[in-house]
Short mmCIF file of C-alpha atoms and ligand atoms in Angstrom, two decimals:
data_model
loop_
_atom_site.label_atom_id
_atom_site.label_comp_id
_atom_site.label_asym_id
_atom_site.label_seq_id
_atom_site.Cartn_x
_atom_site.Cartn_y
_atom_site.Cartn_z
CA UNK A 6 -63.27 21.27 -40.97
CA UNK A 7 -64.70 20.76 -37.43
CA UNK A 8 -64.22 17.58 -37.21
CA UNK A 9 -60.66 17.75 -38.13
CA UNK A 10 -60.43 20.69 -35.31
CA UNK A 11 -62.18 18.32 -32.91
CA UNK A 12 -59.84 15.50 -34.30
CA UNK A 13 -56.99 17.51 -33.21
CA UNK A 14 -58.49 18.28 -29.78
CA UNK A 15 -58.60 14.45 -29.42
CA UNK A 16 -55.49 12.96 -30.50
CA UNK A 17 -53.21 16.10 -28.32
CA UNK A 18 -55.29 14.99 -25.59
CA UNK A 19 -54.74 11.46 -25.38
CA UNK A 20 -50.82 12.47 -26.35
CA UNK A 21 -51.10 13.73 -22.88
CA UNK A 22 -52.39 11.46 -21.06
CA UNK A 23 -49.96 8.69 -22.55
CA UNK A 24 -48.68 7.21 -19.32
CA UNK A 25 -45.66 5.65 -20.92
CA UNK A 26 -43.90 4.88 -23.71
CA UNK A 27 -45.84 2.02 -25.18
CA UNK A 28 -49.52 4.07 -24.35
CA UNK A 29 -47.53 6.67 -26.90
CA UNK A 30 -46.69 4.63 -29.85
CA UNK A 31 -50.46 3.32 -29.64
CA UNK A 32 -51.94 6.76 -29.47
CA UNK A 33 -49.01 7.48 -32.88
CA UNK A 34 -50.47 4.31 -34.59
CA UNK A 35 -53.76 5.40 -34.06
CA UNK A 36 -53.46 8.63 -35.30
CA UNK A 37 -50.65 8.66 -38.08
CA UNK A 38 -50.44 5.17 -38.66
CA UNK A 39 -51.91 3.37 -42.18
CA UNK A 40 -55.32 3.18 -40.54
CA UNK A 41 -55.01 5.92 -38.24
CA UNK A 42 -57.57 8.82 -37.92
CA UNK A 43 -55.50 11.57 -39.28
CA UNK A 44 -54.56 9.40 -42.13
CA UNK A 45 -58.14 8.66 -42.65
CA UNK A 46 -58.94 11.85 -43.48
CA UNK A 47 -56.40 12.00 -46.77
CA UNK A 48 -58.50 9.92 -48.40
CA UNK A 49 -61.11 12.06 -48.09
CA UNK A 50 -59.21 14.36 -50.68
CA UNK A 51 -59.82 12.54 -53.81
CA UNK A 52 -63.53 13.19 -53.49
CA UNK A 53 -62.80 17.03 -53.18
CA UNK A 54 -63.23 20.01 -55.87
CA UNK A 55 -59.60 21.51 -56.02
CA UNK A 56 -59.92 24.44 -54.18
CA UNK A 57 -61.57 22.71 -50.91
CA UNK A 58 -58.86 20.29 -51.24
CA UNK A 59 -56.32 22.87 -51.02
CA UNK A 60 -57.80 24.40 -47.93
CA UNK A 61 -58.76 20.73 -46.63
CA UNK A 62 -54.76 19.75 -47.56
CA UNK A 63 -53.19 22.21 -45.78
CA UNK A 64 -55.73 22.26 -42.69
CA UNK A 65 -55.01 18.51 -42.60
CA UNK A 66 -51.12 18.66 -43.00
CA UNK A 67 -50.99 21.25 -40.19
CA UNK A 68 -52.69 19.42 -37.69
CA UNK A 69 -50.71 16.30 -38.72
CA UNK A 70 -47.75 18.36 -38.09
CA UNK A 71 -48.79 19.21 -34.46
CA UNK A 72 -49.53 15.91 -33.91
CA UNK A 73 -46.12 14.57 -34.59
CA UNK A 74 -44.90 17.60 -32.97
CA UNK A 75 -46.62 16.73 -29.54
CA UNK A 76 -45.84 13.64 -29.41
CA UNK A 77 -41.94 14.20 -30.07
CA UNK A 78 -42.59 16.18 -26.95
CA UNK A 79 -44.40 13.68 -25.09
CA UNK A 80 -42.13 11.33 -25.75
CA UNK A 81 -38.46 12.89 -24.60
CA UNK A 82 -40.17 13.93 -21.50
CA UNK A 83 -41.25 10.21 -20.68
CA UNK A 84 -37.23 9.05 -21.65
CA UNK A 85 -36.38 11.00 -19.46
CA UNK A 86 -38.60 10.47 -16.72
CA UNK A 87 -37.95 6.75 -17.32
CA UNK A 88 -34.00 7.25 -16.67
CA UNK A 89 -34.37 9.16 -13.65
CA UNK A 90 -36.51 6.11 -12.30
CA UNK A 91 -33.65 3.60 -13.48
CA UNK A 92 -31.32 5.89 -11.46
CA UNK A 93 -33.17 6.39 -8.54
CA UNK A 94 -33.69 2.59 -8.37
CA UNK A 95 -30.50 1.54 -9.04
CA UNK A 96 -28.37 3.65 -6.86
CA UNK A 97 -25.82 2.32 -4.91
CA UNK A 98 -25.65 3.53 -1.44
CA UNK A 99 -21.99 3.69 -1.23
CA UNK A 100 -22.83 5.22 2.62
CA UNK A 101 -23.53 1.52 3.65
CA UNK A 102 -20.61 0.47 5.99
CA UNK A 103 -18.31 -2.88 5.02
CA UNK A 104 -19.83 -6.08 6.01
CA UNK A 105 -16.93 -6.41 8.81
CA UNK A 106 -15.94 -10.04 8.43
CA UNK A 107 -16.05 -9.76 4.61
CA UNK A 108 -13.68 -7.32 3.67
CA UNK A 109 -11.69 -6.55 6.90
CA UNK A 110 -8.01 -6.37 5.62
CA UNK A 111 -5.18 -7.06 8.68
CA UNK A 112 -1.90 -5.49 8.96
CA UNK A 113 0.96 -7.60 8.04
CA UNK A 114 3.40 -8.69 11.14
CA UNK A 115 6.16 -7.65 9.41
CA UNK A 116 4.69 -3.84 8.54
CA UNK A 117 3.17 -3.95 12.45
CA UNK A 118 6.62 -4.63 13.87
CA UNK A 119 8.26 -1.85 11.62
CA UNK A 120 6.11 0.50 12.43
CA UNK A 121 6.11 -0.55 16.27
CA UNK A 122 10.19 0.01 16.04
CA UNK A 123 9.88 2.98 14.00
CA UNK A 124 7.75 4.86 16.34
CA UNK A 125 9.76 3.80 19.77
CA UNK A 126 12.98 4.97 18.00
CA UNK A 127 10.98 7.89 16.98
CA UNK A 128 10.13 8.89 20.63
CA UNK A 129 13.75 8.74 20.91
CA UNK A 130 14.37 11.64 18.04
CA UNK A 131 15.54 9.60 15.36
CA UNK A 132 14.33 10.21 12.05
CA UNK A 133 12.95 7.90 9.54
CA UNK A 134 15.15 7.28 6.28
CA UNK A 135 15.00 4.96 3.70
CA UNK A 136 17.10 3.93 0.86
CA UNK A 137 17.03 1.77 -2.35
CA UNK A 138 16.51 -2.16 -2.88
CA UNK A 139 19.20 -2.07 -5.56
CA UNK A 140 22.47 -0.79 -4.42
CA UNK A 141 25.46 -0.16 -6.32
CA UNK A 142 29.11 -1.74 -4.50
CA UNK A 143 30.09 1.52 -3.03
CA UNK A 144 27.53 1.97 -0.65
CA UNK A 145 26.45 -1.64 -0.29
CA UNK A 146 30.27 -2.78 0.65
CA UNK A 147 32.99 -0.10 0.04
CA UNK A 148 32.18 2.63 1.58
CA UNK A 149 31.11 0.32 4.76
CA UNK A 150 34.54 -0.95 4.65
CA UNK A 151 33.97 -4.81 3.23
CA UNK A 152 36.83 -5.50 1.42
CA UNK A 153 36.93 -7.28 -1.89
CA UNK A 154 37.68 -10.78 -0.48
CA UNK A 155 34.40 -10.71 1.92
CA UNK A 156 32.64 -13.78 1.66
CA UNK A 157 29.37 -11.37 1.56
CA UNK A 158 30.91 -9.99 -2.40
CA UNK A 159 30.67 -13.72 -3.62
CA UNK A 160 27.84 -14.66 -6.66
CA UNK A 161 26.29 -17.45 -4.52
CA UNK A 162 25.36 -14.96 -1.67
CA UNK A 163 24.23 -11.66 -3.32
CA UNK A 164 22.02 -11.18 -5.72
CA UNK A 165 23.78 -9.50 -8.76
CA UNK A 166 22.33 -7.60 -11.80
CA UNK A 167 23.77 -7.93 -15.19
CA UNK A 168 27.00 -6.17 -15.73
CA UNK A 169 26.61 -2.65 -17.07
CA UNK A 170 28.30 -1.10 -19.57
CA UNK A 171 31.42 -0.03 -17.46
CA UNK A 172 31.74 -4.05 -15.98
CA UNK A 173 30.36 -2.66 -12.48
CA UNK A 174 27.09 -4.48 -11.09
CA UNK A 175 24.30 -3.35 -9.43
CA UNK A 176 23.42 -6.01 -6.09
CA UNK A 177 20.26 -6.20 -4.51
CA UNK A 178 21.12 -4.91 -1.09
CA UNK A 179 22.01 -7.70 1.68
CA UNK A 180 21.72 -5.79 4.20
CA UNK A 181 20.21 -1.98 5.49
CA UNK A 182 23.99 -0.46 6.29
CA UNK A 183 24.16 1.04 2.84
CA UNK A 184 21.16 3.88 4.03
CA UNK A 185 23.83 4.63 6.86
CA UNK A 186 26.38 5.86 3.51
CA UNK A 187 23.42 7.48 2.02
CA UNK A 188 22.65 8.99 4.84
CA UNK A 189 25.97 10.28 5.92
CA UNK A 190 26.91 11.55 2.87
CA UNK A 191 24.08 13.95 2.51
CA UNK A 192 23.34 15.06 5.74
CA UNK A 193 25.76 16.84 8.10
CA UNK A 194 25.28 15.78 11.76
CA UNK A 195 23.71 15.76 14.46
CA UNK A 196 22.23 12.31 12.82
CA UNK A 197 19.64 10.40 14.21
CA UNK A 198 18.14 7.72 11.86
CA UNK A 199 15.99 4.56 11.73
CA UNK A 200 16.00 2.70 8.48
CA UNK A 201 13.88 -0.15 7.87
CA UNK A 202 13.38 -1.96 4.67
CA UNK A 203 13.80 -5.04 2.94
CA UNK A 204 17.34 -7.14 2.15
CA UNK A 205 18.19 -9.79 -0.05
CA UNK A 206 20.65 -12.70 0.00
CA UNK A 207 20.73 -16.00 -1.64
CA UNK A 208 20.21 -17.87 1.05
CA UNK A 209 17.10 -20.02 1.39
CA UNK A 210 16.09 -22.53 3.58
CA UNK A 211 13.84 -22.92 7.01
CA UNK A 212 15.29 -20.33 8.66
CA UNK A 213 16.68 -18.33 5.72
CA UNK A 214 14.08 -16.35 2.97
CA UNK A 215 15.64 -14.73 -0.58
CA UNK A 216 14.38 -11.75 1.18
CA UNK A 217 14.00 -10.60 4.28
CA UNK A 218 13.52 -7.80 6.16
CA UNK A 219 16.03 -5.39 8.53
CA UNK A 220 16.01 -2.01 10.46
CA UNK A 221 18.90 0.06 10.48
CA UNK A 222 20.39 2.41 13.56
CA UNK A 223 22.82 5.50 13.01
CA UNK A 224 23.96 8.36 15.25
CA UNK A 225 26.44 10.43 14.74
CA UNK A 226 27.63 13.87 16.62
CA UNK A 227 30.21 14.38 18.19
CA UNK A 228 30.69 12.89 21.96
CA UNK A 229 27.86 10.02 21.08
CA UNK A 230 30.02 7.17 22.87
CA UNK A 231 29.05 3.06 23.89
CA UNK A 232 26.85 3.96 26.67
CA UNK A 233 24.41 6.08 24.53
CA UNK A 234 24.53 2.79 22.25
CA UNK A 235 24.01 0.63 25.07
CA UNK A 236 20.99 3.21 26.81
CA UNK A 237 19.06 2.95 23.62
CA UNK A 238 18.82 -0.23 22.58
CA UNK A 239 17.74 -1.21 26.58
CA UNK A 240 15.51 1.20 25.86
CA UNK A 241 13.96 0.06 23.19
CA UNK A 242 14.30 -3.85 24.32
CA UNK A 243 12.14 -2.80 26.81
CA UNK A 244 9.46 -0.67 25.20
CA UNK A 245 9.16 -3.46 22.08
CA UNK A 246 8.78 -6.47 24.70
CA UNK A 247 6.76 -4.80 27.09
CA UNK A 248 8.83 -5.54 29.86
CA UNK A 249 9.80 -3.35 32.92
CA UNK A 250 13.11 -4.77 32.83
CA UNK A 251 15.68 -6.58 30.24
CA UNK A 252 18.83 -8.58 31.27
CA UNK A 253 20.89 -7.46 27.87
CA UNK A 254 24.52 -8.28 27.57
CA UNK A 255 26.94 -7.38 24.45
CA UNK A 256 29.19 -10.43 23.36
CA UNK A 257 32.56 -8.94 21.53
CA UNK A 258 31.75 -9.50 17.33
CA UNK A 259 32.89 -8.62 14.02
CA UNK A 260 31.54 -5.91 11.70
CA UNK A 261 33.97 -4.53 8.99
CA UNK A 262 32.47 -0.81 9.27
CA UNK A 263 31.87 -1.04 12.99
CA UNK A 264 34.81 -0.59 15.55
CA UNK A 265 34.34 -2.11 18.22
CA UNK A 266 31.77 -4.35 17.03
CA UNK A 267 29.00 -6.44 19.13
CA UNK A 268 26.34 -8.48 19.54
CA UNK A 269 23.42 -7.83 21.62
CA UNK A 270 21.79 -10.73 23.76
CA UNK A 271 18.66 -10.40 25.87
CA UNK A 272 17.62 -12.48 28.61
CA UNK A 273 15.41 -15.85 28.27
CA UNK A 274 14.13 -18.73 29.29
CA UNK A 275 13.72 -21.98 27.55
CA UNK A 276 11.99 -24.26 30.02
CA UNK A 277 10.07 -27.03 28.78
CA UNK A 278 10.78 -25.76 25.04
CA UNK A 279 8.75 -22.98 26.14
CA UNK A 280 10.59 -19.18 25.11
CA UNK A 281 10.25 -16.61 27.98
CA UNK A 282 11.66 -13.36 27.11
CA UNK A 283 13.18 -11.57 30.12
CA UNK A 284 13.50 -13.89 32.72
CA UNK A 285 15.48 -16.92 33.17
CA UNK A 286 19.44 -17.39 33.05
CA UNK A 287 19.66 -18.30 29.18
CA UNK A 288 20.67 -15.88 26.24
CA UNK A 289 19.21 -15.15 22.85
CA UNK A 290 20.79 -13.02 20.28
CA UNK A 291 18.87 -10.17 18.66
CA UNK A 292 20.88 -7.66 16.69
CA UNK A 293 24.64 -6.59 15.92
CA UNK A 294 26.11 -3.07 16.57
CA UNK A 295 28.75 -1.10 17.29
CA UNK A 296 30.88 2.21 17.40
CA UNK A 297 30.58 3.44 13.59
CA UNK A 298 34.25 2.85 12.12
CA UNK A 299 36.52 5.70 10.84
CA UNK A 300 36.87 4.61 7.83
CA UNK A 301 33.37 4.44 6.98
CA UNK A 302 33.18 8.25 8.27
CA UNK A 303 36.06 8.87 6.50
CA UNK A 304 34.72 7.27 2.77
CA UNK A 305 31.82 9.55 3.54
CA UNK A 306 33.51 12.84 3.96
CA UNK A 307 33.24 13.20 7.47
CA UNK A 308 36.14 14.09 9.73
CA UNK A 309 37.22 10.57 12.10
CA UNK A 310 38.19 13.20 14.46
CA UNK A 311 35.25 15.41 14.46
CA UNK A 312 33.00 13.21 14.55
CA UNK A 313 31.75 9.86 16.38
CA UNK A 314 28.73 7.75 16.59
CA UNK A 315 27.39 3.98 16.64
CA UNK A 316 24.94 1.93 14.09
CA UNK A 317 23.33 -1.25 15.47
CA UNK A 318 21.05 -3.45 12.37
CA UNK A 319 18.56 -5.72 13.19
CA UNK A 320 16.34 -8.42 11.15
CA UNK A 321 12.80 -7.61 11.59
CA UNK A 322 10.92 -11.21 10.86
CA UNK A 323 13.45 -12.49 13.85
CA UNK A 324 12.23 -10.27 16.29
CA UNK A 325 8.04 -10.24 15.51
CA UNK A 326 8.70 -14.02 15.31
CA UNK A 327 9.73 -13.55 19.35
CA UNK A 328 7.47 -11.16 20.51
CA UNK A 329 4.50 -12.58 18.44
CA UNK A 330 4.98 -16.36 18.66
CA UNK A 331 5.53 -17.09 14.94
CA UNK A 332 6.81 -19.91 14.76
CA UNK A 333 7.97 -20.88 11.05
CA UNK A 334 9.82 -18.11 9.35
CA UNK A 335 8.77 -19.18 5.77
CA UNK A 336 5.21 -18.22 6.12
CA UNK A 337 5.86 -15.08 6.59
CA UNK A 338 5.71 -15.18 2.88
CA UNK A 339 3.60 -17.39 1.48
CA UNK A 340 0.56 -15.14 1.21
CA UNK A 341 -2.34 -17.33 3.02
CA UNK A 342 -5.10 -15.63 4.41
CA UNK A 343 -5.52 -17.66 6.84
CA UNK A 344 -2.31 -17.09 8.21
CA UNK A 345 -2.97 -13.47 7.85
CA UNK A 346 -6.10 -13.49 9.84
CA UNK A 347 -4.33 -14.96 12.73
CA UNK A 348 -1.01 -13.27 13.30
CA UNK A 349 -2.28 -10.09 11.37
CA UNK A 350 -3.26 -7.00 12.68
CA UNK A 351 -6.50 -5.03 12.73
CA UNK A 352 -6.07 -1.64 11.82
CA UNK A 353 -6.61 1.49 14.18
CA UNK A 354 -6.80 -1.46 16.87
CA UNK A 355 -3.13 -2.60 18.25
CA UNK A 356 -2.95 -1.86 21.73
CA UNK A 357 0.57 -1.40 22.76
CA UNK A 358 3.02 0.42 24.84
CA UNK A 359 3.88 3.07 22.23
CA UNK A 360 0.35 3.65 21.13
CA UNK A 361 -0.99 3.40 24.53
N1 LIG B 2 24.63 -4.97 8.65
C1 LIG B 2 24.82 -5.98 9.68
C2 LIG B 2 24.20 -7.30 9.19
O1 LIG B 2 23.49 -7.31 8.21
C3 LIG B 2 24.18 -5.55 10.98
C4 LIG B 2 24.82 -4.36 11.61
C5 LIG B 2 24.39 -3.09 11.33
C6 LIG B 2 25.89 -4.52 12.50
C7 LIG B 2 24.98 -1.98 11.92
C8 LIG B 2 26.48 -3.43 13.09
C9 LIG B 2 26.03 -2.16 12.81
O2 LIG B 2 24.42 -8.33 9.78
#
């Protein structure tokens, strides 16, 4: 019986010492196992008279009992102390900052020069508005007063979607004017809006993409007149080229929802094939505008005689081409990093005349 006590004493003792798993399951062996010391002892039995083995039995059971019992124990607590080392060592520190050159997006030239316009128009109290890719014929032609014969309505230069159930079809918008509909027929005025977004015309070719980008103009009150037209867009000629002063003229043109219409040139240079923006005595076109026409008021349930205003529309990859020095439209598009890393943008970084 004391030896079995002492036994005990032993085998819980070296249970807790067991530095680790393995230093366990060789104590276990060498306690419980087929040769172990514990088991030893059953053998013992045989040789007993019955009542000592009773007593001996259930002495020896007990203590086998405890033994497994401890070393249960024993062993959760090292598990766990085992995963809390595996997750100490194998945190991530997700504090570490980027390696800079490795992950360092850039902002596309086209989203840099819409935002550049956005905000200078902003300064000037317009509102932001936007309106959807696919357009329905009302507010992509009708309602801007294109009538049905308008080379613009033909298959081979608008993108169509199947015909729906009442023969009308959806067109991917060719051009920003239909958020000056949306706009006007949910808003009463004073309006003051700036609309960029993408376009879409089947056109393609090295100075023509499927899809481009435009930004859209509106104002409307009631005594808006040319020269507010003509003030703003100097304005913002200025601002976007970072120039003190513009030469800008307006050629007579031809919009259908736009009465009078015009074109807007600014002042260049083109000496030794080299493009100077604001000096010089040569011309280049940069967007179309014009005094909003009645009709299109009228198709969106404004008053003609109420109310007044003008819309001017602009394509976006034409003008960051200029100011940036892009030279080939196309790769505005193709998606090469390289590309991106040159005429991108770093964010947070873009020194400018509207961001200071
Ligand atoms: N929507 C015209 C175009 O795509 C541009 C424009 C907009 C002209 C607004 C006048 C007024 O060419």
């Amino acid at each position: 019986m004391e030896n079995i006590e002492a036994l005990r004493e032993e085998v819980l003792g070296e249970v807790g010492k067991a530095a680790d798993l393995q230093a366990l399951e060789d104590v276990r062996i060498s306690a419980l196992g087929k040769k172990g010391r514990i088991t030893g002892l059953m053998k013992n039995l045989g040789q007993m008279d019955p009542d000592q083995r009773r007593e001996f039995g259930q002495t020896l059971n007990a203590v086998k009992d405890t033994v497994a019992e401890a070393i249960e124990t024993r062993k959760a607590s090292l598990e766990d102390a085992a995963l809390n080392a595996r997750l100490i060592g194998e945190r991530i520190d997700v504090t570490l900052p980027a390696r800079a050159d490795e992950t360092a997006g850039r902002i596309h030239p086209i989203s840099q020069t819409m935002d550049e316009i956005v905000s200078i128009f902003g300064e000037m109290g317009f509102a932001l508005a936007e309106g959807p890719d696919v357009e329905d014929d009302f507010h992509n032609f009708t309602a801007l007063n294109i009538p049905p014969e308008h080379p613009a309505r033909e298959m081979q230069d608008t993108f169509y979607l199947p015909e729906q159930e009442d023969g009308s079809r959806l067109v991917l918008r060719t051009h920003t004017s239909p958020v000056q509909i949306r706009t006007m027929q949910s808003k009463t005025p004073p309006i003051r809006i700036i609309a960029p977004g993408r376009t879409y015309r089947s056109d393609s070719d090295m100075t023509h993409t499927p899809m481009f980008h435009q930004v859209e103009g509106l104002v409307i009150d009631k005594k808006t007149h040319m020269g507010h037209l003509k003030g703003c867009l100097l304005e913002f000629v200025k601002t976007y080229f970072e120039l003190d002063d513009v030469p800008v003229r307006y050629r007579p043109s031809f919009f259908p929802f736009t009465e009078p219409s015009a074109e807007m040139d600014i002042g260049c240079s083109r000496k030794g094939g080299e493009l100077k923006i604001g000096e010089g005595d040569d011309w280049l076109e940069i967007l179309g505008c014009g005094m909003v026409h009645p009709r299109v008021l009228a198709a969106c349930g404004l008053d003609p005689d109420e109310y007044q205003g003008f819309a001017f529309g602009m394509g976006i990859e034409r003008i960051a081409m200029l100011k940036y020095g892009i030279p080939d439209l196309r790769t505005f598009f193709d998606t090469d990093l390289r590309w991106l890393k040159h005429y991108g943008f770093v964010p947070l970084d873009v020194p400018n005349m509207v961001r200071g």
